[in-house]
Amino acid sequence: MRQINRHPEKGVHLMLVLLPFVLVIAAYFIGSAVRLEANPHDKLLPGIGQMADAVWRMAFTADKRSGDYLLWMDTAASLGRLLIGLGIASLLGLCFGIASGVFPMWRSPMSSFMTVVSMVPPLAMLPVLFIVFGLDELSKIMLIVIGITPMLARDLEQRAREIPPEILIKAQTLGANSWTVVLRVVLPLLLTRLLTSLRLLLGSAWLFLISAEAISSTAGLGYRIFLVRRYMAMDVILPYVIWITLLAWLMDLGLRHLNRLCFPWAQGEKS
C-alpha cells in the first residue's frame, strides 16, 4: 500500500498526536536536570518545582504592593484587549470583504488598496500608533485591528468572489434586491469563513498584542514577560508562555466548535 493511502487507527492516531509533545517535554526536563545538576542555581532551564513555585506565587499569592493576583490580572487585561481588537477587526473585515467581493463598483478602488495595506508590517506602525493614539489601551487595540483587518478583508473578498454566480442570479430572479442577496445569501457563507480565518489569525493577533504590551503597558501577559526578563526569571516566563499558548488553543477550539454549531451545513465542504 502506498504511504499516501495509509491512515492510522484510532489508538495509533492518539499516540502519534501525543508523541511530539512527549518528546519536547522529555528533552526539556532532561536538559534541565543536566544543567541543574551542574549548577543548582541555573536559571535558563528551571525544573518543574521551580516553575510550580512561580505559578503559585503569580496566580495564588496576592502581590504585596497591589494586593492583586498577578497572573489573573494580566490575563484579564490581555484578553480584554485581544477580544475587543478581534471584534472590531472582524466587523471591519466583513464589511470590506462584502463590499469588494460582491459589488464590482466598490471592488475597483478597495481591492487593490487592501492588498497594499496588508503588505505594511503592522509592528512598523507601532510607534505611529503610540504617537497618534497615546500609550493607553487604544493604541494596543488599534495594532490588532490594523494587523488583522486587511488579511481578513482580503480572505473574505476572495470567498465572496468564489460564490457561484448561479446562486446570485437565482436569488435575483426570485425578486431579491442587492441588500437581500447580501444578507440572505452572501453573509451566511462569509460568516463561516470569518470564523475559520479568525482561527488562522489568532497567532498573529497574540503577536501584535504581546509586542504592544512589551513596549508600553502596566499590566498584561506580554508586559509581565518583558518585565521579569531583566532578572532572567525563566521560571515565570515559561509558565506565562505556556499559559498564552493554552489560551490561544482554547480560543481556537471555541471558534471551531462555534463554527460547527452555527454552520453545520458548511462542515462538509471544509472536510
Backbone as a ProteinNet text record, in pm:
[ID]
protein_1_A
[PRIMARY]
MRQINRHPEKGVHLMLVLLPFVLVIAAYFIGSAVRLEANPHDKLLPGIGQMADAVWRMAFTADKRSGDYLLWMDTAASLGRLLIGLGIASLLGLCFGIASGVFPMWRSPMSSFMTVVSMVPPLAMLPVLFIVFGLDELSKIMLIVIGITPMLARDLEQRAREIPPEILIKAQTLGANSWTVVLRVVLPLLLTRLLTSLRLLLGSAWLFLISAEAISSTAGLGYRIFLVRRYMAMDVILPYVIWITLLAWLMDLGLRHLNRLCFPWAQGEKS
[TERTIARY]
84.6	0	87.8	50.6	125.7	106.3	211.4	205.3	95.5	67.8	-31.8	-172.2	-191.6	-322.6	-333.2	-228.9	-232	-288.1	-379	-438.4	-420.4	-377.9	-357.1	-488.7	-487.7	-604.5	-621.5	-735.1	-767.1	-660.4	-618.4	-516.3	-383.1	-345.5	-219.2	-225.6	-341.6	-358.1	-334.8	-393	-374.4	-228	-162	-20.9	63.7	34.4	109.6	84.6	-38.8	-69.4	12.2	23	91.7	243.5	292.8	436.3	522.7	492.9	578.5	581.8	466.4	461.8	545	534.4	611.9	761	802.7	944.2	998.3	920	965	975.7	874.6	876.5	991.5	1010.9	1120.2	1255.6	1273.5	1400.5	1425.8	1318.3	1336.4	1379.9	1310.2	1340	1472.9	1513.6	1646.9	1752.7	1733.7	1828.1	1828.4	1709.4	1700.2	1772.4	1751.9	1816.6	1967.7	2017.9	2162.4	2219.5	2154	2203.6	2193.5	2083.2	2066.8	2161.3	2197.9	2296.5	2433	2465.8	2594	2591.9	2473.9	2461.7	2320.3	2301.3	2166.3	2098.3	2173.7	2116.5	2095.2	2105.3	2087.2	1945.3	1935.2	1805.3	1753.9	1838.3	1799.4	1692.1	1707.6	1611.3	1562.9	1469.5	1422.2	1349.7	1354	1285.7	1138	1066.9	922.1	886.5	970.1	942.8	955.8	1058.1	1076.7	961.4	917.2	806.4	675.5	656	534.9	532.6	648.6	656.1	623.8	675.1	649.4	501.4	438.7	296	214.6	249.2	177.7	193.7	312.7	340.1	264.6	257.1	194.5	42.5	-8.7	-152	-231.7	-169	-245.5	-193.7	-99.3	-48.6	-65.1	-132.8	-156.4	-25.4	-12.6	106.3	112.1	230.1	243.2	214.6	245.2	225	83.1	30.8	-100.9	-214.2	-181.5	-284.8	-353.3	-305.6	-365.9	-299.4	-373.5	-317.3	-268.2	-138.3	-80.5	-116.8	-113.5	-142.8	-284	-380.2	-519.3	-543.1	-476	-488.6	-430.4	-313.1	-251	-337	-394	-478.3	-601.7	-666.9	-786.6	-754.2	-642	-603	-575.2	-499.7	-463.8	-585	-668.4	-785.5	-883.6	-898.6	-986.4	-940.7	-811.1	-757.9	-771.4	-740.6	-743.4	-885	-981.5	-1118.5	-1178.4	-1150	-1200.3	-1137.7	-1006.7	-938.7	-989.4	-1007.9	-1058.3	-1202.6	-1283.5	-1421.4	-1429.9	-1351.7	-1352.1	-1297.5	-1188.1	-1128.8	-1225.8	-1301	-1396.8	-1507.4	-1559	-1665.8	-1617.2	-1499.4	-1445.2	-1409.3	-1345.6	-1307.2	-1427.9	-1535.6	-1656.8	-1719.1	-1724.2	-1781.6	-1698.7	-1567.1	-1481.1	-1482.5	-1483.3	-1483	-1609.3	-1724.5	-1850.8	-1853.6	-1811.5	-1817.7	-1733	-1609.5	-1520.7	-1543.5	-1604.1	-1624.8	-1755.1	-1855.2	-1988.1	-2018.6	-1976.2	-2012.5	-1894.5	-1904.6	-1792.7	-1748.9	-1842.5	-1806.3	-1720.7	-1738.9	-1658.6	-1529.9	-1532.5	-1413.7	-1295.7	-1321	-1212.1	-1125.4	-1183.5	-1097	-1049.7	-1127.6	-1097.8	-1003	-1013.6	-936.3	-786.3	-746.7	-603.2	-552.4	-634.9	-594.1	-572.5	-663.3	-647.9	-525.6	-497.1	-378.2	-252.2	-244.6	-126.2	-117.5	-231.2	-231.4	-191.3	-231.5	-198.5	-49.5	24.5	168.9	248.1	182.5	251.6	275.7	401.3	427.7	361	264.9	194	285.3	388.4	477.5	556.4	577.2	644.2	556.3	424.9	331.6	315	375	353.1	395.7	514.3	547.9	447.7	397.9	298.6	171.3	130.2	8.8	25.8	143.2	167.4	162	211.9	209.6	66.7	-8.4	-142.5	-243.7	-239.6	-342.9	-295.5	-170.4	-120.3	-72.2	-32.7	25.1	-75.6	-203	-302.9	-357.6	-477.9	-535.4	-559.9	-598.9	-642.7	-534	-409.3	-301.6	-278.8	-292.2	-272.9	-385.1	-507.2	-620.7	-609.6	-568.1	-557.3	-449.6	-343.1	-241	-300.5	-383.9	-450.2	-543.8	-619.9	-715.4	-642.2	-536.4	-462.1	-390.5	-344.9	-273	-362.2	-484.9	-572	-672.7	-726	-835.4	-802.7	-687.3	-662.4	-657.9	-598.9	-592.9	-730.4	-810.3	-947.6	-1026.7	-1014.9	-1091.4	-1054.5	-926.1	-883.2	-934.4	-927.6	-973	-1123.9	-1200	-1345.4	-1384.8	-1308.9	-1335.7	-1319.7	-1211.4	-1187.5	-1298.1	-1342.2	-1450.6	-1579.3	-1607	-1727.5	-1721.6	-1603.8	-1590.4	-1598.9	-1581.1	-1590.3	-1733.6	-1827.8	-1967.7	-2015.6	-2072	-2116.6	-2215.8	-2192.7	-2284.9	-2428.2	-2445.9	-2581.6	-2666.1	-2601.6	-2675.7	-2724.3	-2637.7	-2675.7	-2783.8	-2772.3	-2872	-3007.6	-3009	-3135.6	-3201.9	-3122.4	-3178.4	-3241.6	-3174.2	-3229.7	-3352.6	-3352	-3468.3	-3592	-3569.4	-3680	-3721.9	-3660.3	-3702.8	-3616	-3503.3	-3416.4	-3341.6	-3337.4	-3255.5	-3112.8	-3026.6	-2884.1	-2862	-2928.2	-2906.1	-2965.9	-3075.3	-3130.8	-3035.1	-2972.9	-2873.6	-2757.5	-2713.7	-2602.5	-2639.2	-2755.9	-2795	-2835.4	-2904	-2960.2	-2870.4	-2783.6	-2700.8	-2552.6	-2500.5	-2356.2	-2312.6	-2386.6	-2344.6	-2331.1	-2428.7	-2410.8	-2287.2	-2257.3	-2139.8	-2011.2	-2011.5	-1890.1	-1870.2	-1976.6	-1961.6	-1885	-1914.4	-1839.8	-1693.6	-1668.4	-1529.2	-1460.3	-1536.1	-1480.8	-1428.1	-1504.9	-1461.7	-1336.4	-1329.3	-1209.6	-1088.9	-1109.6	-999.8	-950.1	-1041.7	-1000.7	-914.5	-949.2	-866.2	-724.5	-712.2	-580.8	-500.9	-570	-502.7	-484.3	-525.6	-510.7	-365.1	-276	-134.2	-81.1	-119.9	-76.9	-134	-260.2	-322.7	-250.1	-215.6	-140	-2.4	60	191.4	183.4	83.5	68.6	40.5	-43.3	-77.8	44.5	118.4	235.7	339.6	357.7	454.1	416	289	244.5	255.7	218.3	225.9	368.9	460.1	600.6	661.1	613.5	672.2	609.6	477.9	411	286.7	297.7	182.5	216	112.6	132.1	69.9	10.3	-47.5	-66.6	-63.5	-79.9	23.8	-5.4	84.6	217.5	211.2	334.2	415.1	345.9	413.3	489.4	426.3	489.7	611.1	602	715.2	836.6	813.8	926.9	971.8	887.1	928.3	1025.6	997.8	1081.9	1202.3	1209.2	1322.6	1454.3	1449.3	1572.3	1634.4	1553.2	1604.1	1629.4	1614.4	1627.8	1536.6	1416.1	1321.5	1249.2	1322.5	1263.2	1155.4	1161.1	1057.1	922.6	922	798.6	766.9	869.5	847.8	790.5	847.5	800	654.8	613.4	470.5	379.8	425	344	330.4	439	432.8	339.4	348.8	259.9	114.9	90.6	-45	-100.9	-19.2	-63	-98.1	-13.7	-39.1	-168.7	-193.2	-316.9	-438.7	-429.5	-540.8	-569.2	-463.5	-481.7	-543.7	-500.4	-556.7	-704.2	-739	-879.5	-965.5	-911.1	-985.7	-1006.2	-902.8	-914.4	-1018.3	-1015.8	-1112.8	-1254.5	-1271.2	-1402.3	-1456.1	-1370.4	-1414.2	-1452.1	-1377	-1409.4	-1545	-1570.2	-1699.2	-1813.2	-1787.3	-1889.6	-1925.1	-1824.1	-1848.5	-1932.8	-1901.3	-1978.9	-2122.4	-2138	-2270.5	-2358.4	-2301	-2380.3	-2394.6	-2295.8	-2297.6	-2266	-2350.1	-2321.6	-2320.7	-2396.6	-2402.5	-2270.3	-2182.5	-2055.2	-1943	-1964.9	-1855.5	-1817.5	-1914.8	-1884.7	-1786	-1805.3	-1715.5	-1579.2	-1568.5	-1437.4	-1357.2	-1424	-1353.4	-1317.9
-120.2	0	124.7	220.7	346.2	422.6	493.7	568.6	674.4	728.3	835.4	784.3	652.4	592.7	529.3	536.3	475.1	572.9	528.1	610.1	538.3	611.2	545.6	507.1	395.8	358	452.6	440.5	536.4	542	427.1	425.2	477	437.6	485.5	634.9	682.8	826.8	907.1	861.9	930.7	929.6	816.6	806.3	901	909.8	998.5	1145.3	1176	1313.7	1353.2	1262.4	1292.8	1284.7	1209.4	1182.9	1309.6	1408.8	1528.6	1602.5	1611.5	1680.7	1606.5	1474.5	1395	1411.9	1410.8	1424.6	1560.9	1667.3	1802.2	1816.3	1767.3	1776.7	1695.4	1574.9	1490.4	1555.5	1611.8	1677.5	1795.5	1871.1	1985.5	1941	1844.5	1805.4	1730.9	1661.4	1601.1	1711.1	1810.8	1922.7	1999.9	2020.6	2091.3	2015.1	1883.5	1803.2	1808.1	1804.2	1809.6	1943.7	2053.1	2186.1	2209.8	2167.4	2188.2	2100.9	1986.9	1903.2	1969.8	2034.9	2105.3	2235.6	2303	2430.6	2441.7	2413.6	2418.1	2553.7	2661.1	2795.6	2838	2743.8	2775.4	2826.8	2934.9	2997.1	2970.9	2916	2902.8	2796.5	2681.4	2571.9	2531.7	2604.9	2572.5	2438.5	2374.1	2247	2265.5	2154.2	2158.6	2220	2193.7	2251	2401.7	2452.8	2597.8	2665.4	2605.7	2665.6	2655.5	2544.5	2531.6	2639	2665.4	2771.3	2907.6	2931.2	3059.1	3074.3	2967.1	2972.2	2999.5	2933.7	2957.6	3102.5	3155.6	3293.7	3394.1	3367.6	3462.6	3449	3325.8	3302.5	3293.8	3249.3	3219.3	3291.7	3383.2	3463.5	3610.7	3685.3	3827.2	3904.3	3995.4	4080	4170.9	4184.3	4259	4407.3	4460.2	4604.2	4637.8	4560.2	4593.9	4509.5	4393.3	4303.2	4223	4235.1	4162.8	4026.9	3936.1	3809.5	3831	3840.2	3896.9	3818.9	3687.2	3609.7	3636.3	3637.8	3659.3	3803.9	3898	4037.3	4056.8	3997.7	4009	3940.8	3825.9	3753.3	3834.1	3892.5	3972.2	4092.7	4158.9	4276.4	4237.8	4129.3	4089.2	4039	3957	3904.5	4015.4	4114.2	4226	4299.3	4329.5	4398.4	4311.4	4182.8	4093.8	4077.7	4055	4032.2	4156.8	4273.1	4396.8	4417.5	4397.2	4413.5	4316.8	4190.8	4092	4122	4170.1	4204.5	4317.2	4423.1	4535.9	4492.2	4415.6	4368.6	4279.4	4195.1	4106.8	4187	4287	4369.1	4445.5	4507.9	4583.5	4490.9	4378.3	4284.6	4230.8	4203.1	4152.6	4257.7	4380.9	4489.2	4512.5	4523.2	4546.7	4426.7	4306.4	4187.7	4175	4205.3	4201	4310	4429.8	4542.1	4515.4	4469	4449.8	4315.7	4220.3	4089.6	4076.4	4158.2	4144.2	4256.6	4378.3	4494	4534.2	4512	4543.1	4688.7	4781.8	4922.7	4955.9	4883.3	4905.8	4824.2	4716.6	4631.7	4705.8	4786.2	4854.2	4938.2	5028	5108.2	5033.9	4937.2	4879.9	4760.7	4678.1	4554.8	4582.3	4667.9	4699.8	4771.2	4859.4	4932.5	4837.2	4741.5	4646.5	4558.2	4525	4444.5	4517	4645.6	4724.4	4741.7	4772.5	4793.2	4665.6	4550.5	4424.5	4394.8	4462.3	4441.3	4527.8	4624.2	4710.5	4630.9	4619.5	4545.8	4615.4	4552	4620.7	4667	4588.1	4627.6	4753.5	4777.9	4902.2	5023.6	5001.4	5109.5	5137.2	5054.1	5068.3	5205	5258	5393.1	5499.2	5482.9	5578.4	5570.3	5449.9	5432.5	5492.8	5476.5	5535.7	5688.4	5745.1	5891	5940.9	5869.1	5914.7	5885.8	5764.9	5722.3	5722.9	5757.2	5759.4	5622.1	5612.7	5490.6	5404.6	5441.8	5367.8	5250.9	5208	5087.2	5098.6	5217.5	5232.1	5193.7	5231.5	5200.9	5051.1	4977.5	4831.8	4765	4811.8	4756.5	4788.7	4910.1	4950.2	4871.3	4830.6	4749.2	4615.7	4554.8	4429.9	4454	4562.3	4593.1	4614.5	4695.7	4725.6	4601.5	4516.6	4398.2	4288.9	4278.4	4167.2	4203.8	4325.2	4362	4342.4	4391.8	4374.5	4228.9	4142	3999.9	3935.5	3971.9	3922.1	3969	4095.9	4152.5	4086	4063.7	4000.9	3857.1	3785.4	3647.1	3639.4	3727.3	3726.3	3774.8	3868.8	3912.2	3795.3	3720.4	3607	3502.7	3479.7	3382.9	3431.9	3561.2	3616	3603	3619.9	3610.9	3466.6	3370.2	3228.8	3176.5	3257.8	3214.2	3195.6	3080	3056.8	3163.1	3221.7	3326.5	3276.6	3145.9	3093.2	3117.3	3109	3131.4	3275.3	3369	3510.2	3540.8	3479.4	3503.5	3446.8	3328.2	3269.5	3356.7	3410.4	3495.5	3620.7	3679.1	3798.3	3764.7	3647.3	3605.7	3591.4	3549.9	3535.2	3668.2	3777	3909.3	3975	3916.7	3974.3	4094.2	4202.5	4316.1	4294.2	4392.8	4375.5	4345.9	4420.7	4403.2	4272.1	4228.1	4097.8	3985.5	3997.7	3898.9	3895.2	4012.8	4019.3	3954.2	3988	3940.8	3793.8	3747.4	3612.1	3509.4	3553.5	3458.4	3472.2	3593.3	3613	3605.7	3674.6	3683.3	3547.2	3455.8	3325	3249.9	3262.3	3195.8	3256.7	3388	3454.8	3442.6	3427.3	3416.3	3289.3	3179.9	3057.7	3071.6	3141.6	3165	3260.5	3355.5	3450.1	3376.3	3282.3	3206.9	3125.7	3068.1	2992.8	3085.5	3201.9	3297.6	3348.2	3371.3	3413.9	3308.2	3182.1	3075.1	3081.5	3107.5	3111.7	3234.9	3341.1	3467.2	3488.9	3393.5	3409.6	3427.6	3351.2	3363.5	3502.7	3559.9	3696.3	3798	3779.7	3872.5	3870.9	3752.1	3743.2	3807.3	3789.1	3850.9	4002.2	4062.6	4207.7	4254.7	4179.6	4218.2	4212.8	4102.6	4087.7	4194.7	4225.3	4327.9	4464.4	4499.4	4629.6	4635.6	4527.4	4525.9	4531.5	4472.1	4471.2	4610.7	4694.8	4828.2	4927.7	4923.3	5022.4	4962.3	4927.7	4875.6	4868.9	4858.2	4839.6	4709.4	4634.9	4504.5	4429.4	4298	4215.9	4105.2	4001.8	3887.4	3924.9	4001.9	4045.8	4139.8	4228.3	4320	4243.4	4140	4066.6	3989.7	3931	3854.9	3945.1	4062.4	4151.1	4224	4227.9	4288.7	4198.2	4068.5	3977	3926.8	3955.1	3904.9	3966.2	4087.3	4151.4	4074.2	3993.4	3910.6	3766.7	3741	3605.9	3508.4	3552.3	3470.3	3374.5	3275.2	3178.3	3094	3083.1	3008.3	3078.5	3209.4	3284.6	3292.8	3316.6	3336.8	3212.6	3096.1	2974	2940.3	2946.2	2923.3	3026	3150.8	3251.6	3217.3	3173	3134.6	3015.2	2917.3	2801.2	2844.1	2936.8	2986	3059.4	3141.1	3210.1	3108.9	3007.2	2903.1	2830.2	2800.8	2732.5	2819.3	2948.1	3039.1	3045.9	3056.5	3061.9	2932.8	2818.9	2690.2	2679.9	2725.5	2721.8	2813	2928.7	3017.4	2952.1	2887.7	2816.8	2706.2	2631.4	2524.2	2580.1	2692.3	2754.4	2801.4	2862.9	2908.5	2790.6	2681.1	2563.8	2505.6	2493.9	2439.7	2537.2	2667.4	2765.5	2754.2	2732.7	2717	2593.3	2483.5	2361.4	2377.3	2449.6	2467.8	2557.9	2667.9	2767.4	2734.5	2666.7	2640.6	2493.8	2403	2259.5	2223.1	2299.7	2271.3	2299	2379.9	2417.1	2319.3	2224.3	2137.1	2037.5	1999.8	1903.7	1957.3	2083.1	2138.6	2167.4	2190.8	2214.8	2085.5	1975.7	1849.5	1798.4
0	0	0	-82.6	-86.6	43.4	85.4	211.3	210	92.3	83.1	115.3	105.8	131.3	268.9	349.3	481.8	584.1	667.5	773	906.3	1010.8	1140.4	1205.2	1277	1354.7	1472.7	1542.8	1646.7	1755.6	1805.3	1909.8	1861.2	1741.1	1683	1658.1	1613.6	1589.8	1717.7	1827.8	1955.5	1997.1	1977.3	2013.3	1929.1	1800.9	1712.8	1746.4	1789.9	1829.9	1952.5	2050	2175.4	2162.7	2064.8	2055.4	2050	1962.5	1959.7	2092.6	2160.8	2289	2393.3	2395.1	2491	2465.8	2339.2	2306.4	2347.9	2320.8	2358.3	2509.1	2582.2	2728.5	2786.1	2732.9	2781.5	2755.8	2635.7	2603.6	2697.2	2727.8	2817.1	2956.5	3013	3150.6	3162	3056.9	3058.3	3058.5	2969.6	2966.9	3097.6	3155.6	3283.1	3393.4	3398	3501.2	3488.8	3366.5	3344.7	3389.6	3354.3	3390.7	3542.1	3602.8	3746.8	3827.4	3773.9	3842.6	3842.2	3730.6	3722.4	3801.3	3803.6	3875.4	3930.7	4060.6	4119.6	4109.4	4084.2	4073.2	3927.5	3836.7	3694.8	3669.8	3591.2	3564.2	3423.8	3337.8	3197.8	3177.5	3241.8	3228	3366.5	3424.1	3559.5	3562.6	3678.4	3695	3721.1	3727.5	3746.6	3881.6	3983.4	4115.4	4115.5	4047.9	4040.6	3967.9	3857.9	3783.7	3861.9	3934.8	4016.5	4125.1	4187.5	4288.6	4227.9	4106.1	4040.3	4005.7	3958.9	3927.6	4053.3	4162.1	4287.9	4332.2	4315.7	4357.4	4270.6	4140	4049.1	4045.4	4063.4	4043.3	4172.3	4280.5	4402	4526	4507.2	4617.6	4581.5	4666.8	4638.5	4639.6	4543.5	4538.3	4661.3	4719.5	4844	4825.3	4708.7	4687.7	4642.6	4548.3	4493	4550.3	4604.7	4653.9	4545.3	4421	4308.6	4289.9	4228.6	4184.7	4041.2	4023.3	3901.9	3775.8	3781.6	3661.3	3611.9	3701.5	3660.4	3618.2	3683.1	3641.7	3501.5	3477.4	3345	3239	3273.6	3178.1	3141.8	3240.8	3214.5	3126.3	3154.8	3075.9	2930.5	2909.9	2773.9	2695.8	2760.3	2690.5	2654	2741.8	2710	2585.2	2577.6	2459.1	2334.8	2349.3	2233.6	2179.3	2265.2	2219.6	2156.9	2214.6	2154.2	2017.2	2007.6	1879.5	1774.1	1811.2	1715.7	1676.2	1771.1	1739	1636.8	1659.1	1563.9	1429	1430.1	1304.4	1227.7	1299.1	1232.4	1164.3	1234.7	1177.6	1054.3	1065.3	952.5	837.2	868.4	762.9	688.9	762.4	699.5	608.5	655.5	573.6	447.1	463.4	346.9	252.1	308.3	224.5	141.8	201.9	127.3	20.9	60.1	-34.5	-158.4	-137.2	-252.1	-321.5	-251.8	-312.8	-388.5	-353.3	-412.8	-511.5	-479.9	-561.8	-651.6	-781.7	-872.4	-867.9	-848.3	-844.7	-722.1	-615	-494.7	-497.9	-576.8	-583.9	-644.1	-742.8	-813.3	-720.2	-638.7	-551.6	-427	-376.5	-246.1	-251.7	-353.8	-357.9	-362.9	-454.7	-466.1	-341.9	-285.6	-165.5	-48.2	-30.5	79.8	58.7	-66.6	-94.9	-52.5	-85.6	-48.8	102.5	166.4	311.3	385	333.9	401.2	397.4	307.8	298.4	396.2	458.9	556	683.6	729.8	854.5	973	1038.9	1148.4	1260.4	1292.4	1401.4	1367.3	1237.3	1198	1224.8	1235.3	1262.7	1411.6	1495.4	1639.2	1692.4	1656.2	1704.5	1659	1536.1	1486	1569	1602.5	1682.6	1821.9	1880.2	2011.7	2005.2	1894.8	1879.6	1857.5	1773.3	1736.2	1846.8	1902.8	1998.1	2142.9	2166	2302.9	2347.8	2473.2	2528.5	2603.9	2600.5	2676.1	2595.1	2627.6	2569.9	2419.5	2373.3	2234.7	2135.8	2163.2	2068.4	2057.5	2165.9	2162.4	2084.6	2106.4	2032.9	1884.1	1852.9	1713.1	1640	1709.5	1644.3	1599.8	1684.1	1646.4	1528.3	1534.5	1426.8	1295	1296.6	1173.9	1121.6	1212.5	1169	1113.7	1163.6	1128.1	1018.9	1021.9	931.2	783.2	732.1	588	545.4	626.9	591	594	694.2	699.1	577.7	545.9	435	302.7	279.9	155.3	145.2	257.9	257.2	232.4	297.5	279.7	140.7	86.5	-51.1	-148.7	-130.6	-219	-205.8	-81.6	-60.5	-126	-117.6	-179.8	-331.5	-387.4	-532.9	-582	-489.2	-526	-522.1	-472.9	-470.5	-614.8	-647.3	-785.8	-831.8	-947.8	-997.2	-1008.9	-1031.5	-1046.2	-921.2	-803.9	-679.4	-671.5	-706.7	-702	-804.8	-921.9	-1027.1	-985.6	-924.8	-880	-774.7	-681.8	-577.6	-637.3	-737.5	-801	-883.9	-943.9	-1021.7	-933.1	-809	-714.2	-652.2	-695.8	-651.9	-547.8	-513.4	-411.1	-467.5	-389.5	-429.5	-379.1	-400.9	-368.2	-221.5	-132.5	9.5	60.8	-1.9	35.8	-2.5	-119.2	-161.3	-63.5	-20.9	73.5	206.6	258.8	391.7	393	285.7	288	219.8	130.5	55.3	90.7	77.2	93	239.3	326.1	466	534.2	522.1	586.7	537.4	407.6	352.8	405.8	427.4	473.4	623.9	700.2	845	883.2	815.8	846.3	807.5	697.3	656.8	754	807.2	904.5	1027.5	1078.7	1196.5	1165.9	1047.4	1008.5	996	936.5	920.2	1055.1	1147.9	1281.6	1348.6	1329.8	1385.7	1330.8	1201.5	1139.2	1179	1218.6	1250.7	1400.3	1483	1627.5	1667.5	1605.7	1638.5	1610.4	1496	1462.3	1559.9	1598.2	1692.6	1826.8	1875.9	2000.7	1986.2	1870.1	1847	1857	1791.7	1796.4	1939.8	2011.1	2147.8	2238.7	2234.6	2321.1	2289.9	2162.2	2123.4	2179	2167.7	2218.6	2370.3	2438.2	2584.4	2632.9	2557.5	2599.3	2595.9	2504.5	2489.7	2585.9	2598.2	2682.2	2745.1	2873.5	2944.4	3092.5	3174	3317.5	3365.6	3273.8	3306.1	3175.7	3183.6	3064.6	3062.1	2988.8	2982.9	2918	2808.3	2743.5	2832.1	2901.7	2993.8	3101.2	3158.7	3268.2	3219.4	3100.5	3047	3028.8	2969.3	2944	3070.2	3171.6	3298.2	3372.5	3375.6	3454.5	3376.1	3245.8	3169	3215.4	3271.4	3318.9	3434.5	3503.3	3612.5	3566.7	3435.5	3379.3	3453	3483.8	3559.9	3465.5	3417.4	3326.5	3394.2	3527.4	3597.3	3590.6	3562.3	3539.9	3390.9	3309.6	3166.2	3100.2	3127.6	3061.8	3097	3225.6	3254.1	3186.3	3176.1	3107.3	2958.9	2897	2755.5	2737	2826.6	2819.8	2839.3	2930.5	2956.8	2835	2770	2648.6	2540.2	2525.3	2425.7	2456	2582.7	2621.3	2592.7	2623.2	2595.4	2445.7	2365	2219.8	2168.5	2222.6	2179.9	2218.4	2337.2	2380.5	2293.8	2255.6	2165.9	2029.8	1979.4	1852.2	1861.7	1971.4	1991.9	2000.9	2072.5	2084.5	1951	1868	1736.1	1646.8	1657.5	1576.6	1614.9	1743.8	1787.7	1757	1766.8	1730.6	1583.4	1501.1	1357.4	1330.3	1398.1	1379.2	1428.6	1538.6	1597.1	1511.6	1464.8	1391.2	1243.2	1185	1041.1	1012.7	1058.8	1035.7	887.5	806.4	664.8	592.5	655.7	589.7	618.5	709.9	751.3	641.7	559.5	454.7	352.4	313	211.7	268.1	404	463.6	468.5	499.3	506.3	365.4
[MASK]
+++++++++++++++++++++++++++++++++++++++++++++++++++++++++++++++++++++++++++++++++++++++++++++++++++++++++++++++++++++++++++++++++++++++++++++++++++++++++++++++++++++++++++++++++++++++++++++++++++++++++++++++++++++++++++++++++++++++++++++++++++++++++++++++++++++++++++++++

